mmCIF file with all atom_site columns, C-alpha atoms in Angstrom:
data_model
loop_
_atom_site.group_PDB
_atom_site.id
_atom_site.type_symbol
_atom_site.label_atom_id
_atom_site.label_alt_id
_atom_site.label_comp_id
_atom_site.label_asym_id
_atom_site.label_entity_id
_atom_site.label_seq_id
_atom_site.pdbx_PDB_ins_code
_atom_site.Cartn_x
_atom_site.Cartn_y
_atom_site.Cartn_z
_atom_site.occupancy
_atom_site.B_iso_or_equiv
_atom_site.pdbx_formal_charge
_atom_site.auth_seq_id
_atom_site.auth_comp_id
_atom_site.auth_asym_id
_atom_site.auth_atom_id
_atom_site.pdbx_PDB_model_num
ATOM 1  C CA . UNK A 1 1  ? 8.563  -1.846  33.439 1.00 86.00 ? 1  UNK A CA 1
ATOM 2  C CA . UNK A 1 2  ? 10.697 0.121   35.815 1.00 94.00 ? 2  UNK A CA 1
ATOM 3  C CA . UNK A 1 3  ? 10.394 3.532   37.042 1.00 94.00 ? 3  UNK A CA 1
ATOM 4  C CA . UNK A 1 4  ? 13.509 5.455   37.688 1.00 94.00 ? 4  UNK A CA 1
ATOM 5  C CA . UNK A 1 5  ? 11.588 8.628   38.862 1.00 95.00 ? 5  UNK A CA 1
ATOM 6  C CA . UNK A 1 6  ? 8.203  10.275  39.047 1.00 92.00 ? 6  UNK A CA 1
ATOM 7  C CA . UNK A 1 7  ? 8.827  11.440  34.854 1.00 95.00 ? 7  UNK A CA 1
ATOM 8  C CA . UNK A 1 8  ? 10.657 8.463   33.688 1.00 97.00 ? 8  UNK A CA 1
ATOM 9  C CA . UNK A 1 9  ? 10.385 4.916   33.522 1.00 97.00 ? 9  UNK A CA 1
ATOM 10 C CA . UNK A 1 10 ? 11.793 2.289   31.026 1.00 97.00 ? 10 UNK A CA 1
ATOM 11 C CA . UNK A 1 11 ? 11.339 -1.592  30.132 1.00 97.00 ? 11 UNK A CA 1
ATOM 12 C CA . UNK A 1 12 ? 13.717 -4.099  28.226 1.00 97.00 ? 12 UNK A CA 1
ATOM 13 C CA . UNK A 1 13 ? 12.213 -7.710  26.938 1.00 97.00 ? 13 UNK A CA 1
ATOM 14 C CA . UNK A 1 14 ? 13.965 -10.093 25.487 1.00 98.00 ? 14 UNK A CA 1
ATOM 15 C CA . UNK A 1 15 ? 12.612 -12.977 23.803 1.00 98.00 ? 15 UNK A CA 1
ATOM 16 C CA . UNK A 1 16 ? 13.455 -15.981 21.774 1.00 98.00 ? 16 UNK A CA 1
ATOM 17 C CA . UNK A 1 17 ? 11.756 -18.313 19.488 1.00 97.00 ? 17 UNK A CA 1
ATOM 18 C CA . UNK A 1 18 ? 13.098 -21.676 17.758 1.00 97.00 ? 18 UNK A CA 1
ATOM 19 C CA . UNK A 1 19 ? 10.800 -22.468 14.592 1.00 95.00 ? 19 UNK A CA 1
ATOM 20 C CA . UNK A 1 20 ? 10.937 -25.811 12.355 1.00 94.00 ? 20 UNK A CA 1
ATOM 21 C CA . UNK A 1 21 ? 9.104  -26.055 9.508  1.00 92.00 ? 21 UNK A CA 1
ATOM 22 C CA . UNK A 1 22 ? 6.805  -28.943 8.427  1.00 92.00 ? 22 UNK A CA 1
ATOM 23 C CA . UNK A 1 23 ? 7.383  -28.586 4.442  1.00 93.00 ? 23 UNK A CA 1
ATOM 24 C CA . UNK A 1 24 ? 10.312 -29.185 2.504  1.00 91.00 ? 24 UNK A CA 1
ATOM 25 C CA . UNK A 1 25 ? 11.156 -26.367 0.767  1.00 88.00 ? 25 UNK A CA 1
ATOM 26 C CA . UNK A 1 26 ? 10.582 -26.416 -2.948 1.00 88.00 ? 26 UNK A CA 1
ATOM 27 C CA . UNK A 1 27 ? 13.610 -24.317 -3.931 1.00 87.00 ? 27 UNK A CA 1
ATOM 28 C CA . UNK A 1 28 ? 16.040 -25.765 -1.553 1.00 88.00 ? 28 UNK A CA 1
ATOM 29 C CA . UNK A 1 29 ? 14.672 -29.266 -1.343 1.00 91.00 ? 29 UNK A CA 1
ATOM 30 C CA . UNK A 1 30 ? 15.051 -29.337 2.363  1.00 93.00 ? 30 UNK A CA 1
ATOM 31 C CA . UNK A 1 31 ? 13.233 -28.333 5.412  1.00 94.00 ? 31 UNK A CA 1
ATOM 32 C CA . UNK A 1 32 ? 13.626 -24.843 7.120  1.00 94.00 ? 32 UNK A CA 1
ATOM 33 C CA . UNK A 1 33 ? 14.759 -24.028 10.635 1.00 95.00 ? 33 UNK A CA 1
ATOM 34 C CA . UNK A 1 34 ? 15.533 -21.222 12.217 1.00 96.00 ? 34 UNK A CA 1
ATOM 35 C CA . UNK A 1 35 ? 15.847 -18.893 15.649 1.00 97.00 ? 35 UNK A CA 1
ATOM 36 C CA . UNK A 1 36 ? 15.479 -15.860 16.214 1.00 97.00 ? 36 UNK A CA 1
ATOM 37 C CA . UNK A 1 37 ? 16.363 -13.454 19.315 1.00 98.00 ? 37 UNK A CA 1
ATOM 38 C CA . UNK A 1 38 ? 14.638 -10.007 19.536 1.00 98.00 ? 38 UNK A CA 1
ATOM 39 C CA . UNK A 1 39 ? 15.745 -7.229  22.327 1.00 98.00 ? 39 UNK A CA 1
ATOM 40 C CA . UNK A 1 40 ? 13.357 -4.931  22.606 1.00 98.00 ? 40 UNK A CA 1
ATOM 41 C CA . UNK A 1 41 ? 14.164 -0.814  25.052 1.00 98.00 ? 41 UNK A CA 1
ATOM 42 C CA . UNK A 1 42 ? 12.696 1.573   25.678 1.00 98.00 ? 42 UNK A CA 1
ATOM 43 C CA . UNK A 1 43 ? 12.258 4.853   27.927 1.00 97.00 ? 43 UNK A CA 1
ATOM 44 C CA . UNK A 1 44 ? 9.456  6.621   28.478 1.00 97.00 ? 44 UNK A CA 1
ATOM 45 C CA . UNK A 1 45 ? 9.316  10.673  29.714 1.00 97.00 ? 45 UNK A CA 1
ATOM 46 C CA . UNK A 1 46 ? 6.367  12.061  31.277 1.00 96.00 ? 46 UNK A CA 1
ATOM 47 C CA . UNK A 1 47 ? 6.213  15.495  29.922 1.00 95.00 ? 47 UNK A CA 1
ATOM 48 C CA . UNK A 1 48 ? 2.627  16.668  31.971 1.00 90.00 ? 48 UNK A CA 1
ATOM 49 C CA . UNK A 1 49 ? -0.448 15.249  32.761 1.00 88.00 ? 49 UNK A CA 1
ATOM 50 C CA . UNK A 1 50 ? -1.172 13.449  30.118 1.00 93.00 ? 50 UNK A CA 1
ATOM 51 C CA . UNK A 1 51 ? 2.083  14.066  27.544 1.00 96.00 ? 51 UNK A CA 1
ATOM 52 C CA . UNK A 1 52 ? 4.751  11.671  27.052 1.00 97.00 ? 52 UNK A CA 1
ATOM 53 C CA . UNK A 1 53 ? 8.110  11.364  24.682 1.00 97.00 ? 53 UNK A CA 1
ATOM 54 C CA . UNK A 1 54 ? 8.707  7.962   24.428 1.00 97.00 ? 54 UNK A CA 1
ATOM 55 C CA . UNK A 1 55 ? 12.024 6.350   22.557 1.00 98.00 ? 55 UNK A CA 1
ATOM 56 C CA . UNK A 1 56 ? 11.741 2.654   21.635 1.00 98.00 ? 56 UNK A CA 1
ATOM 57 C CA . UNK A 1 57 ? 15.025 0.370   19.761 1.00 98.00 ? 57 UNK A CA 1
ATOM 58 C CA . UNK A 1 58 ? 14.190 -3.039  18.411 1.00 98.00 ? 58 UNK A CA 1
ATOM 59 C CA . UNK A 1 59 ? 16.904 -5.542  17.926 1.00 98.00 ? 59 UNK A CA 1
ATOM 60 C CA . UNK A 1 60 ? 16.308 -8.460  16.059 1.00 98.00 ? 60 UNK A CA 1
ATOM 61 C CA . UNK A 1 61 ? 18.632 -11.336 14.540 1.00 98.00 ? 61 UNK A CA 1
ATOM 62 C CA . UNK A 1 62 ? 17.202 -14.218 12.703 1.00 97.00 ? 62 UNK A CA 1
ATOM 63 C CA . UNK A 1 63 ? 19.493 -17.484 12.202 1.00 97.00 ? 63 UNK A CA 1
ATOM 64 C CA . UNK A 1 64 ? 17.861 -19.930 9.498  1.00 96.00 ? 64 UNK A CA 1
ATOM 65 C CA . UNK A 1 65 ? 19.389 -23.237 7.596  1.00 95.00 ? 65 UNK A CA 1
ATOM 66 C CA . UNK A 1 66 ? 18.139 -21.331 4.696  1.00 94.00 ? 66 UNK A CA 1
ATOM 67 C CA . UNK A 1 67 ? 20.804 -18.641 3.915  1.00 93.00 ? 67 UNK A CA 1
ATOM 68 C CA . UNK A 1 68 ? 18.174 -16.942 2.393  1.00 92.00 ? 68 UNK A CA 1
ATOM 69 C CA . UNK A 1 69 ? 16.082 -15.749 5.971  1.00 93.00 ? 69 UNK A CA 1
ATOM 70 C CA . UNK A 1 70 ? 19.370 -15.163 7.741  1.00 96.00 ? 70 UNK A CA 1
ATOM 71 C CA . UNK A 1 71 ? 18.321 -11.304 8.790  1.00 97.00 ? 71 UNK A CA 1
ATOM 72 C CA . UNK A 1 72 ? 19.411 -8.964  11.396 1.00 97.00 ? 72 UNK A CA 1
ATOM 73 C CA . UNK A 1 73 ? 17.246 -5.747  12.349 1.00 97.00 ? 73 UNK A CA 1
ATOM 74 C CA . UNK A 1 74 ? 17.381 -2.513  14.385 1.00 98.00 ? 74 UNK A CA 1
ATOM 75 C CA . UNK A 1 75 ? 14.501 -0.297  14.519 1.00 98.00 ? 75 UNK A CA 1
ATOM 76 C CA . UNK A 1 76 ? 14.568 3.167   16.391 1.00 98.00 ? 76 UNK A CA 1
ATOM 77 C CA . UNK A 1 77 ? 11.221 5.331   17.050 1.00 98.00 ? 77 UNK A CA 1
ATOM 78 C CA . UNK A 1 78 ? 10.534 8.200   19.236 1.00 98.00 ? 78 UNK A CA 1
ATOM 79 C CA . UNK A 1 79 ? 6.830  9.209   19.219 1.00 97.00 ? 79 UNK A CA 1
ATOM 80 C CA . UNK A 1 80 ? 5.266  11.767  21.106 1.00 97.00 ? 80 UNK A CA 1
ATOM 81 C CA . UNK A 1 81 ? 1.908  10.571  22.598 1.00 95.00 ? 81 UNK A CA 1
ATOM 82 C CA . UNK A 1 82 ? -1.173 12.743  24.010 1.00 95.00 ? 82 UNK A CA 1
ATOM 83 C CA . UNK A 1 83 ? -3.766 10.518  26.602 1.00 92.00 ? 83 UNK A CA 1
ATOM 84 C CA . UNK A 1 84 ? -7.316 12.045  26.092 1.00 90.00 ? 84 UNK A CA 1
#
């Protein structure tokens, strides 16, 4: 996490994972493989004491052998979040 000033600070992560399946797959007759890459930002105001907005985009691609899982993903959220 980095903080650009006293109100707002931000993070980015990304991360990888390679998977390879054990089974053959029934339909397909062969076994799956696949990668996937997900970037993951987000920025974070402090409104007050104890108020924050915070904004968060999720980017994820999945690669497989298997046409079928190929998938690509972007999720956006902004919450607004109250510590008690």
């Amino acid at each position: 996490q980095m903080r650009f000033n006293d109100d707002i600070s931000g993070f980015l992560v990304l991360a990888t994972r390679e998977k390879d399946y054990t089974r053959e797959n029934a339909l397909f007759s062969v076994k799956r493989s696949e990668s996937q890459t997900r970037l993951i930002g987000g920025l974070i105001w402090k409104l007050g004491k104890s108020v924050s907005l915070r904004g968060i985009a999720v980017l994820s691609d999945t690669d497989s052998n298997i046409a079928l899982y190929d998938s690509s993903r972007e999720d956006f959220s902004v919450s607004l979040r109250k510590d008690f």
